[in-house]
Amino acid sequence: MSSNETPRGPVDSSRVPRYAGPATFARLPRLDEVGGRADVTVVGVPFDSGVSYRPGARFGGNAIREASRLLRPYNPAQDASPFALAQVADGGDIAVNPFNINEAVETVEAAADDLLGTGARLMTLGGDHTIALPLLRSVAKKHGPVALLHFDAHLDTWDTYFGAEYTHGTPFRRAVEEGILDTSALSHVGTRGPLYGKQDLTDDEKMGFGIVTSADVYRRGADEVADQLRQRIGDRPLYISIDIDCLDPAHAPGTGTPEAGGMTSRELLEILRGLASCNLVSADVVEVAPAYDHAEITSVAASHTAYELTTIMSRQIAAARKDSEAK
Ligand SMILES: N=C(N)NCCCC(=O)O
Ligand SMILES: [Zn+2]
Ligand SMILES: [Zn+2]
């Protein structure tokens, strides 16, 4: 979008009831309806062949789109209208091979290359957590090694499962091995639950990760946690990967590997709002498995999470545009 064009926003819910018509994220236009170019492209990756327990996250993206019908255009928590500040559009799904993980990973990387190549930032809706690896590869091609903020019950830095390198429990070990992460700014948030052994933590720390457990969030509060994370990240290009199982199963029952004792959706949203000044280059929300959901609890939480992330990106795009116009 050039600076003098007005972004095309969502369908007006006061004219067309929000439950009518096919779902796009937040009722935004499809990418092809805005000439194939957007500032932020929302894209689904219906892939869950990398899971170690309950399958079903392949249906996550569309469940989030359905739940996002109720999002409204003004975000008071960030005092911004994200879809007016920048062109946000729904790029549909990346169609990947469910029977060949390696091929699926390659397909996601190539599709992300194409989308990022248009100048857009990506707001990806998973899919299981395997897809974070090809997304990070693509982002690193554009920005160099990126800072990573990983919200998850799990470390996802394990080595292999049944000999498989690309799974939803291993993307961040692969990413560190490939040198696509800035190892001076890696954090897990929301970590909890049983591990295979203490070595899991030793390995993870060696890779450079800091851990903010879900109990830390509860004890210290969202603002203090966000402050600490912001300091660690600085002005590095940042990728945020959000496994919805970072939330307690009470707040996100619809997921494949639930763990008790997680964050509330309020804590997650507040931490994200506290990161609004970070240079967020792309993000994902993964592991929504609607078959285990009730009353859209999980997909509503995921849709609001994606909304906050989109708002952060839109605000930065608008601010950068203003800056360059002033020059
Ligand atoms: N990324 C998610 N959601 N889960 C990873 C769990 C891996 C395991 O079963 O040990
Ligand atoms: Zn997880
Ligand atoms: Zn995960």
Tab-separated table of C-alpha atoms and ligand atoms in Angstrom:
chain	number	residue	atom	x	y	z
A	1	MET	CA	0.000	0.000	0.000
A	2	SER	CA	1.406	3.385	-0.839
A	3	SER	CA	1.076	6.195	1.679
A	4	ASN	CA	-1.805	7.981	-0.070
A	5	GLU	CA	-4.060	4.935	-0.332
A	6	THR	CA	-6.618	4.202	2.358
A	7	PRO	CA	-6.458	0.628	3.562
A	8	ARG	CA	-9.463	-1.508	2.804
A	9	GLY	CA	-10.812	-2.579	6.178
A	10	PRO	CA	-13.122	-5.301	7.433
A	11	VAL	CA	-16.736	-5.798	6.347
A	12	ASP	CA	-18.901	-3.349	8.319
A	13	SER	CA	-20.718	-5.423	10.930
A	14	SER	CA	-23.416	-2.772	11.304
A	15	ARG	CA	-24.433	-3.417	7.695
A	16	VAL	CA	-23.644	-7.065	7.125
A	17	PRO	CA	-24.210	-9.236	10.209
A	18	ARG	CA	-20.898	-10.553	11.400
A	19	TYR	CA	-21.999	-14.151	11.161
A	20	ALA	CA	-22.808	-13.830	7.426
A	21	GLY	CA	-20.521	-14.821	4.593
A	22	PRO	CA	-17.303	-16.805	4.419
A	23	ALA	CA	-14.791	-16.178	7.215
A	24	THR	CA	-11.575	-14.266	6.726
A	25	PHE	CA	-9.504	-13.137	9.691
A	26	ALA	CA	-11.404	-10.276	11.395
A	27	ARG	CA	-13.647	-10.036	8.270
A	28	LEU	CA	-10.755	-8.418	6.420
A	29	PRO	CA	-10.476	-8.509	2.634
A	30	ARG	CA	-8.725	-11.397	0.959
A	31	LEU	CA	-5.251	-10.652	-0.328
A	32	ASP	CA	-6.432	-10.929	-3.950
A	33	GLU	CA	-9.065	-8.259	-3.215
A	34	VAL	CA	-6.327	-5.742	-2.419
A	35	GLY	CA	-4.225	-6.458	-5.476
A	36	GLY	CA	-2.069	-9.131	-3.844
A	37	ARG	CA	-0.243	-6.630	-1.640
A	38	ALA	CA	-0.705	-5.984	2.036
A	39	ASP	CA	1.357	-4.585	4.883
A	40	VAL	CA	0.375	-7.490	7.103
A	41	THR	CA	-0.753	-10.750	5.546
A	42	VAL	CA	-2.658	-13.208	7.687
A	43	VAL	CA	-2.001	-16.697	6.394
A	44	GLY	CA	-3.117	-20.153	7.499
A	45	VAL	CA	-1.015	-23.291	7.512
A	46	PRO	CA	-3.335	-26.295	7.874
A	47	PHE	CA	-0.660	-28.792	8.875
A	48	ASP	CA	-0.513	-31.097	11.905
A	49	SER	CA	1.587	-34.064	10.800
A	50	GLY	CA	4.309	-33.050	13.266
A	51	VAL	CA	2.396	-33.684	16.482
A	52	SER	CA	3.414	-36.058	19.281
A	53	TYR	CA	-0.037	-36.486	20.827
A	54	ARG	CA	-3.508	-35.300	19.806
A	55	PRO	CA	-3.834	-34.305	16.139
A	56	GLY	CA	-6.249	-31.635	14.880
A	57	ALA	CA	-4.325	-28.359	14.638
A	58	ARG	CA	-4.754	-28.522	10.847
A	59	PHE	CA	-8.206	-27.097	11.540
A	60	GLY	CA	-6.856	-24.329	13.775
A	61	GLY	CA	-6.517	-21.535	11.230
A	62	ASN	CA	-10.109	-21.728	10.071
A	63	ALA	CA	-11.383	-22.020	13.655
A	64	ILE	CA	-9.485	-18.816	14.494
A	65	ARG	CA	-10.946	-17.095	11.434
A	66	GLU	CA	-14.471	-18.114	12.508
A	67	ALA	CA	-13.878	-16.907	16.072
A	68	SER	CA	-12.402	-13.638	14.778
A	69	ARG	CA	-15.758	-12.506	13.327
A	70	LEU	CA	-16.427	-10.714	16.611
A	71	LEU	CA	-13.238	-8.620	16.603
A	72	ARG	CA	-13.954	-4.919	16.213
A	73	PRO	CA	-11.850	-2.369	14.319
A	74	TYR	CA	-10.650	-0.234	17.263
A	75	ASN	CA	-8.250	-1.729	19.817
A	76	PRO	CA	-8.562	0.358	22.980
A	77	ALA	CA	-5.769	-1.486	24.804
A	78	GLN	CA	-3.286	-0.158	22.239
A	79	ASP	CA	-5.319	2.947	21.307
A	80	ALA	CA	-5.151	2.014	17.634
A	81	SER	CA	-7.315	0.985	14.689
A	82	PRO	CA	-4.995	-1.621	13.230
A	83	PHE	CA	-6.871	-2.114	9.967
A	84	ALA	CA	-6.957	1.625	9.239
A	85	LEU	CA	-3.268	2.202	10.012
A	86	ALA	CA	-2.049	-0.394	7.540
A	87	GLN	CA	-3.464	-2.763	4.950
A	88	VAL	CA	-4.098	-6.080	6.625
A	89	ALA	CA	-5.468	-8.858	4.427
A	90	ASP	CA	-6.150	-12.572	4.607
A	91	GLY	CA	-3.892	-14.511	2.264
A	92	GLY	CA	-5.764	-17.810	2.676
A	93	ASP	CA	-3.934	-21.037	3.381
A	94	ILE	CA	-0.590	-22.463	2.354
A	95	ALA	CA	-1.542	-25.906	1.025
A	96	VAL	CA	0.994	-28.427	2.297
A	97	ASN	CA	1.527	-32.170	1.936
A	98	PRO	CA	0.111	-33.904	5.034
A	99	PHE	CA	2.019	-37.126	4.272
A	100	ASN	CA	5.535	-35.721	3.950
A	101	ILE	CA	6.798	-33.466	6.720
A	102	ASN	CA	10.033	-32.509	4.977
A	103	GLU	CA	8.167	-31.477	1.857
A	104	ALA	CA	5.610	-29.548	3.941
A	105	VAL	CA	8.407	-27.648	5.680
A	106	GLU	CA	9.894	-26.719	2.296
A	107	THR	CA	6.514	-25.611	0.970
A	108	VAL	CA	5.889	-23.342	3.958
A	109	GLU	CA	9.333	-21.774	3.585
A	110	ALA	CA	8.848	-21.099	-0.131
A	111	ALA	CA	5.358	-19.650	0.390
A	112	ALA	CA	6.600	-17.454	3.233
A	113	ASP	CA	9.468	-16.262	0.997
A	114	ASP	CA	6.917	-15.194	-1.612
A	115	LEU	CA	4.675	-13.402	0.879
A	116	LEU	CA	7.521	-11.655	2.704
A	117	GLY	CA	8.974	-10.784	-0.704
A	118	THR	CA	5.955	-8.543	-1.346
A	119	GLY	CA	7.071	-6.463	1.633
A	120	ALA	CA	4.431	-7.830	4.009
A	121	ARG	CA	4.866	-8.955	7.591
A	122	LEU	CA	3.229	-12.302	8.320
A	123	MET	CA	0.635	-13.172	10.919
A	124	THR	CA	0.518	-16.932	10.526
A	125	LEU	CA	-2.259	-19.118	11.928
A	126	GLY	CA	-1.239	-22.749	12.469
A	127	GLY	CA	-1.093	-25.568	12.253
A	128	ASP	CA	1.171	-27.314	14.710
A	129	HIS	CA	4.435	-25.844	15.969
A	130	THR	CA	6.570	-27.565	13.310
A	131	ILE	CA	5.724	-24.663	10.998
A	132	ALA	CA	7.662	-22.128	13.086
A	133	LEU	CA	10.937	-23.465	11.635
A	134	PRO	CA	10.279	-22.712	7.957
A	135	LEU	CA	8.700	-19.386	8.923
A	136	LEU	CA	11.811	-18.424	10.887
A	137	ARG	CA	14.051	-19.512	8.015
A	138	SER	CA	12.196	-17.218	5.709
A	139	VAL	CA	12.161	-14.286	8.141
A	140	ALA	CA	15.913	-14.716	8.764
A	141	LYS	CA	16.608	-14.560	5.012
A	142	LYS	CA	15.092	-11.102	5.083
A	143	HIS	CA	16.264	-9.742	8.439
A	144	GLY	CA	19.212	-11.909	9.477
A	145	PRO	CA	19.057	-13.864	12.741
A	146	VAL	CA	16.035	-12.666	14.716
A	147	ALA	CA	15.197	-12.353	18.396
A	148	LEU	CA	12.594	-14.921	19.396
A	149	LEU	CA	9.877	-14.688	21.971
A	150	HIS	CA	8.304	-18.096	22.333
A	151	PHE	CA	5.095	-18.433	24.378
A	152	ASP	CA	4.502	-22.096	25.148
A	153	ALA	CA	4.022	-24.627	27.933
A	154	HIS	CA	6.815	-26.562	26.224
A	155	LEU	CA	10.426	-25.851	25.359
A	156	ASP	CA	10.171	-27.191	21.802
A	157	THR	CA	13.971	-27.478	21.798
A	158	TRP	CA	14.030	-31.275	21.948
A	159	ASP	CA	16.189	-33.118	19.434
A	160	THR	CA	14.087	-35.729	17.615
A	161	TYR	CA	10.930	-37.813	18.025
A	162	PHE	CA	11.082	-41.371	16.629
A	163	GLY	CA	14.080	-40.190	14.660
A	164	ALA	CA	12.178	-37.328	13.053
A	165	GLU	CA	13.959	-33.963	13.041
A	166	TYR	CA	11.013	-31.830	12.040
A	167	THR	CA	8.236	-32.121	14.624
A	168	HIS	CA	6.275	-29.756	16.826
A	169	GLY	CA	8.622	-30.460	19.742
A	170	THR	CA	11.848	-29.596	17.893
A	171	PRO	CA	11.554	-26.436	15.759
A	172	PHE	CA	13.662	-24.153	17.960
A	173	ARG	CA	16.593	-26.552	18.348
A	174	ARG	CA	16.712	-26.795	14.550
A	175	ALA	CA	16.504	-23.021	14.288
A	176	VAL	CA	19.428	-22.536	16.691
A	177	GLU	CA	21.459	-25.179	14.824
A	178	GLU	CA	20.765	-23.373	11.558
A	179	GLY	CA	21.962	-20.044	12.951
A	180	ILE	CA	18.722	-18.239	12.110
A	181	LEU	CA	18.075	-16.992	15.664
A	182	ASP	CA	19.882	-14.220	17.508
A	183	THR	CA	20.983	-16.283	20.502
A	184	SER	CA	21.473	-13.193	22.637
A	185	ALA	CA	17.699	-12.613	22.710
A	186	LEU	CA	15.778	-15.870	23.051
A	187	SER	CA	13.042	-16.354	25.630
A	188	HIS	CA	10.402	-18.898	26.441
A	189	VAL	CA	7.356	-17.593	28.310
A	190	GLY	CA	4.719	-19.748	30.011
A	191	THR	CA	6.940	-22.811	30.373
A	192	ARG	CA	5.726	-25.493	32.793
A	193	GLY	CA	5.000	-29.154	33.200
A	194	PRO	CA	6.998	-32.368	33.297
A	195	LEU	CA	10.119	-32.801	31.159
A	196	TYR	CA	12.022	-35.902	30.038
A	197	GLY	CA	14.917	-34.998	32.357
A	198	LYS	CA	16.874	-32.122	33.838
A	199	GLN	CA	19.148	-32.238	30.791
A	200	ASP	CA	16.312	-30.725	28.742
A	201	LEU	CA	16.815	-27.500	30.690
A	202	THR	CA	20.612	-27.639	30.481
A	203	ASP	CA	20.467	-28.108	26.700
A	204	ASP	CA	17.938	-25.335	26.348
A	205	GLU	CA	20.037	-22.907	28.364
A	206	LYS	CA	23.124	-23.778	26.292
A	207	MET	CA	21.185	-22.812	23.177
A	208	GLY	CA	20.755	-19.375	24.746
A	209	PHE	CA	17.170	-19.442	25.954
A	210	GLY	CA	15.953	-17.658	29.062
A	211	ILE	CA	12.825	-19.017	30.701
A	212	VAL	CA	9.897	-17.146	32.222
A	213	THR	CA	7.694	-19.886	33.657
A	214	SER	CA	3.928	-19.569	33.969
A	215	ALA	CA	4.463	-19.353	37.747
A	216	ASP	CA	6.886	-16.419	37.210
A	217	VAL	CA	4.169	-14.621	35.253
A	218	TYR	CA	1.697	-15.254	38.074
A	219	ARG	CA	4.109	-14.116	40.792
A	220	ARG	CA	5.701	-11.115	39.072
A	221	GLY	CA	2.820	-9.947	36.938
A	222	ALA	CA	2.480	-9.172	33.255
A	223	ASP	CA	3.933	-5.645	33.339
A	224	GLU	CA	7.180	-6.617	35.023
A	225	VAL	CA	7.591	-9.608	32.722
A	226	ALA	CA	6.987	-7.458	29.641
A	227	ASP	CA	9.529	-4.883	30.884
A	228	GLN	CA	12.165	-7.554	31.343
A	229	LEU	CA	11.481	-9.062	27.918
A	230	ARG	CA	11.574	-5.659	26.243
A	231	GLN	CA	14.971	-4.965	27.739
A	232	ARG	CA	16.312	-8.277	26.519
A	233	ILE	CA	14.955	-7.771	23.007
A	234	GLY	CA	15.954	-4.123	22.546
A	235	ASP	CA	15.556	-2.976	18.959
A	236	ARG	CA	16.450	-6.306	17.365
A	237	PRO	CA	14.065	-7.642	14.703
A	238	LEU	CA	11.671	-9.801	16.721
A	239	TYR	CA	9.638	-12.873	15.850
A	240	ILE	CA	6.896	-13.918	18.281
A	241	SER	CA	5.726	-17.526	18.188
A	242	ILE	CA	2.685	-18.301	20.309
A	243	ASP	CA	1.703	-21.863	21.054
A	244	ILE	CA	-1.823	-21.501	22.422
A	245	ASP	CA	-0.976	-24.163	25.020
A	246	CYS	CA	0.962	-21.442	26.843
A	247	LEU	CA	-2.501	-20.754	28.267
A	248	ASP	CA	-3.979	-22.899	30.995
A	249	PRO	CA	-6.288	-25.632	29.677
A	250	ALA	CA	-9.113	-23.647	31.319
A	251	HIS	CA	-8.323	-20.836	28.855
A	252	ALA	CA	-7.332	-23.051	25.932
A	253	PRO	CA	-8.719	-26.586	26.127
A	254	GLY	CA	-8.597	-26.988	22.350
A	255	THR	CA	-4.997	-27.968	21.881
A	256	GLY	CA	-2.976	-31.123	21.380
A	257	THR	CA	-0.623	-31.270	24.376
A	258	PRO	CA	-2.325	-29.447	27.279
A	259	GLU	CA	-0.475	-28.869	30.566
A	260	ALA	CA	-2.034	-27.720	33.849
A	261	GLY	CA	-1.003	-24.498	35.568
A	262	GLY	CA	-0.775	-22.140	32.627
A	263	MET	CA	-1.210	-18.429	32.053
A	264	THR	CA	-4.583	-16.769	31.730
A	265	SER	CA	-5.554	-15.226	28.413
A	266	ARG	CA	-5.544	-11.850	30.219
A	267	GLU	CA	-1.894	-12.326	31.200
A	268	LEU	CA	-0.891	-13.271	27.653
A	269	LEU	CA	-2.686	-10.310	26.084
A	270	GLU	CA	-1.246	-7.896	28.649
A	271	ILE	CA	2.324	-9.110	28.094
A	272	LEU	CA	1.871	-8.652	24.340
A	273	ARG	CA	0.547	-5.114	24.809
A	274	GLY	CA	3.628	-4.399	26.907
A	275	LEU	CA	5.775	-5.323	23.899
A	276	ALA	CA	4.116	-2.861	21.539
A	277	SER	CA	7.333	-0.873	21.070
A	278	CYS	CA	9.349	-3.904	19.884
A	279	ASN	CA	10.280	-4.295	16.223
A	280	LEU	CA	7.903	-7.173	15.471
A	281	VAL	CA	8.711	-8.469	11.994
A	282	SER	CA	6.312	-11.430	11.915
A	283	ALA	CA	4.439	-13.743	14.265
A	284	ASP	CA	2.521	-16.986	14.500
A	285	VAL	CA	-0.253	-18.452	16.651
A	286	VAL	CA	-0.216	-22.241	16.527
A	287	GLU	CA	-1.570	-25.453	18.075
A	288	VAL	CA	-5.284	-24.577	18.144
A	289	ALA	CA	-7.034	-27.947	17.761
A	290	PRO	CA	-10.768	-27.190	17.598
A	291	ALA	CA	-11.956	-30.786	18.115
A	292	TYR	CA	-11.007	-30.508	21.810
A	293	ASP	CA	-12.381	-26.995	22.174
A	294	HIS	CA	-15.602	-25.961	23.903
A	295	ALA	CA	-17.670	-22.879	23.079
A	296	GLU	CA	-14.737	-21.556	20.958
A	297	ILE	CA	-12.785	-20.772	24.165
A	298	THR	CA	-9.466	-21.531	22.520
A	299	SER	CA	-10.138	-20.023	19.113
A	300	VAL	CA	-11.518	-16.827	20.683
A	301	ALA	CA	-8.328	-16.532	22.780
A	302	ALA	CA	-6.229	-17.200	19.665
A	303	SER	CA	-8.151	-14.632	17.600
A	304	HIS	CA	-7.585	-11.936	20.232
A	305	THR	CA	-3.928	-12.920	20.446
A	306	ALA	CA	-3.522	-12.541	16.684
A	307	TYR	CA	-5.399	-9.216	16.892
A	308	GLU	CA	-2.917	-7.801	19.434
A	309	LEU	CA	0.025	-8.984	17.328
A	310	THR	CA	-1.504	-7.492	14.188
A	311	THR	CA	-2.084	-4.222	16.023
A	312	ILE	CA	1.577	-4.051	17.061
A	313	MET	CA	2.706	-4.607	13.463
A	314	SER	CA	0.202	-2.128	11.980
A	315	ARG	CA	1.203	0.592	14.418
A	316	GLN	CA	4.855	0.137	13.556
A	317	ILE	CA	4.183	0.172	9.836
A	318	ALA	CA	2.196	3.398	10.208
A	319	ALA	CA	4.894	4.984	12.389
A	320	ALA	CA	7.660	4.032	9.927
A	321	ARG	CA	5.623	5.434	7.046
A	322	LYS	CA	5.127	8.703	8.908
A	323	ASP	CA	8.834	8.868	9.675
A	324	SER	CA	9.854	8.356	6.071
A	325	GLU	CA	7.293	10.927	4.875
A	326	ALA	CA	8.728	13.476	7.297
A	327	LYS	CA	12.175	13.046	5.733
B	1	LIG	N1	4.687	-27.856	20.680
B	1	LIG	C1	3.823	-28.485	21.397
B	1	LIG	N2	2.602	-28.060	21.500
B	1	LIG	N3	4.111	-29.591	22.069
B	1	LIG	C2	5.374	-30.209	22.110
B	1	LIG	C3	5.268	-31.423	22.994
B	1	LIG	C4	6.278	-32.418	22.650
B	1	LIG	C5	6.188	-33.684	23.492
B	1	LIG	O1	5.223	-34.429	23.320
B	1	LIG	O2	7.088	-33.932	24.274
B	2	ZN	ZN	3.293	-26.394	23.531
B	3	ZN	ZN	4.926	-25.548	20.927
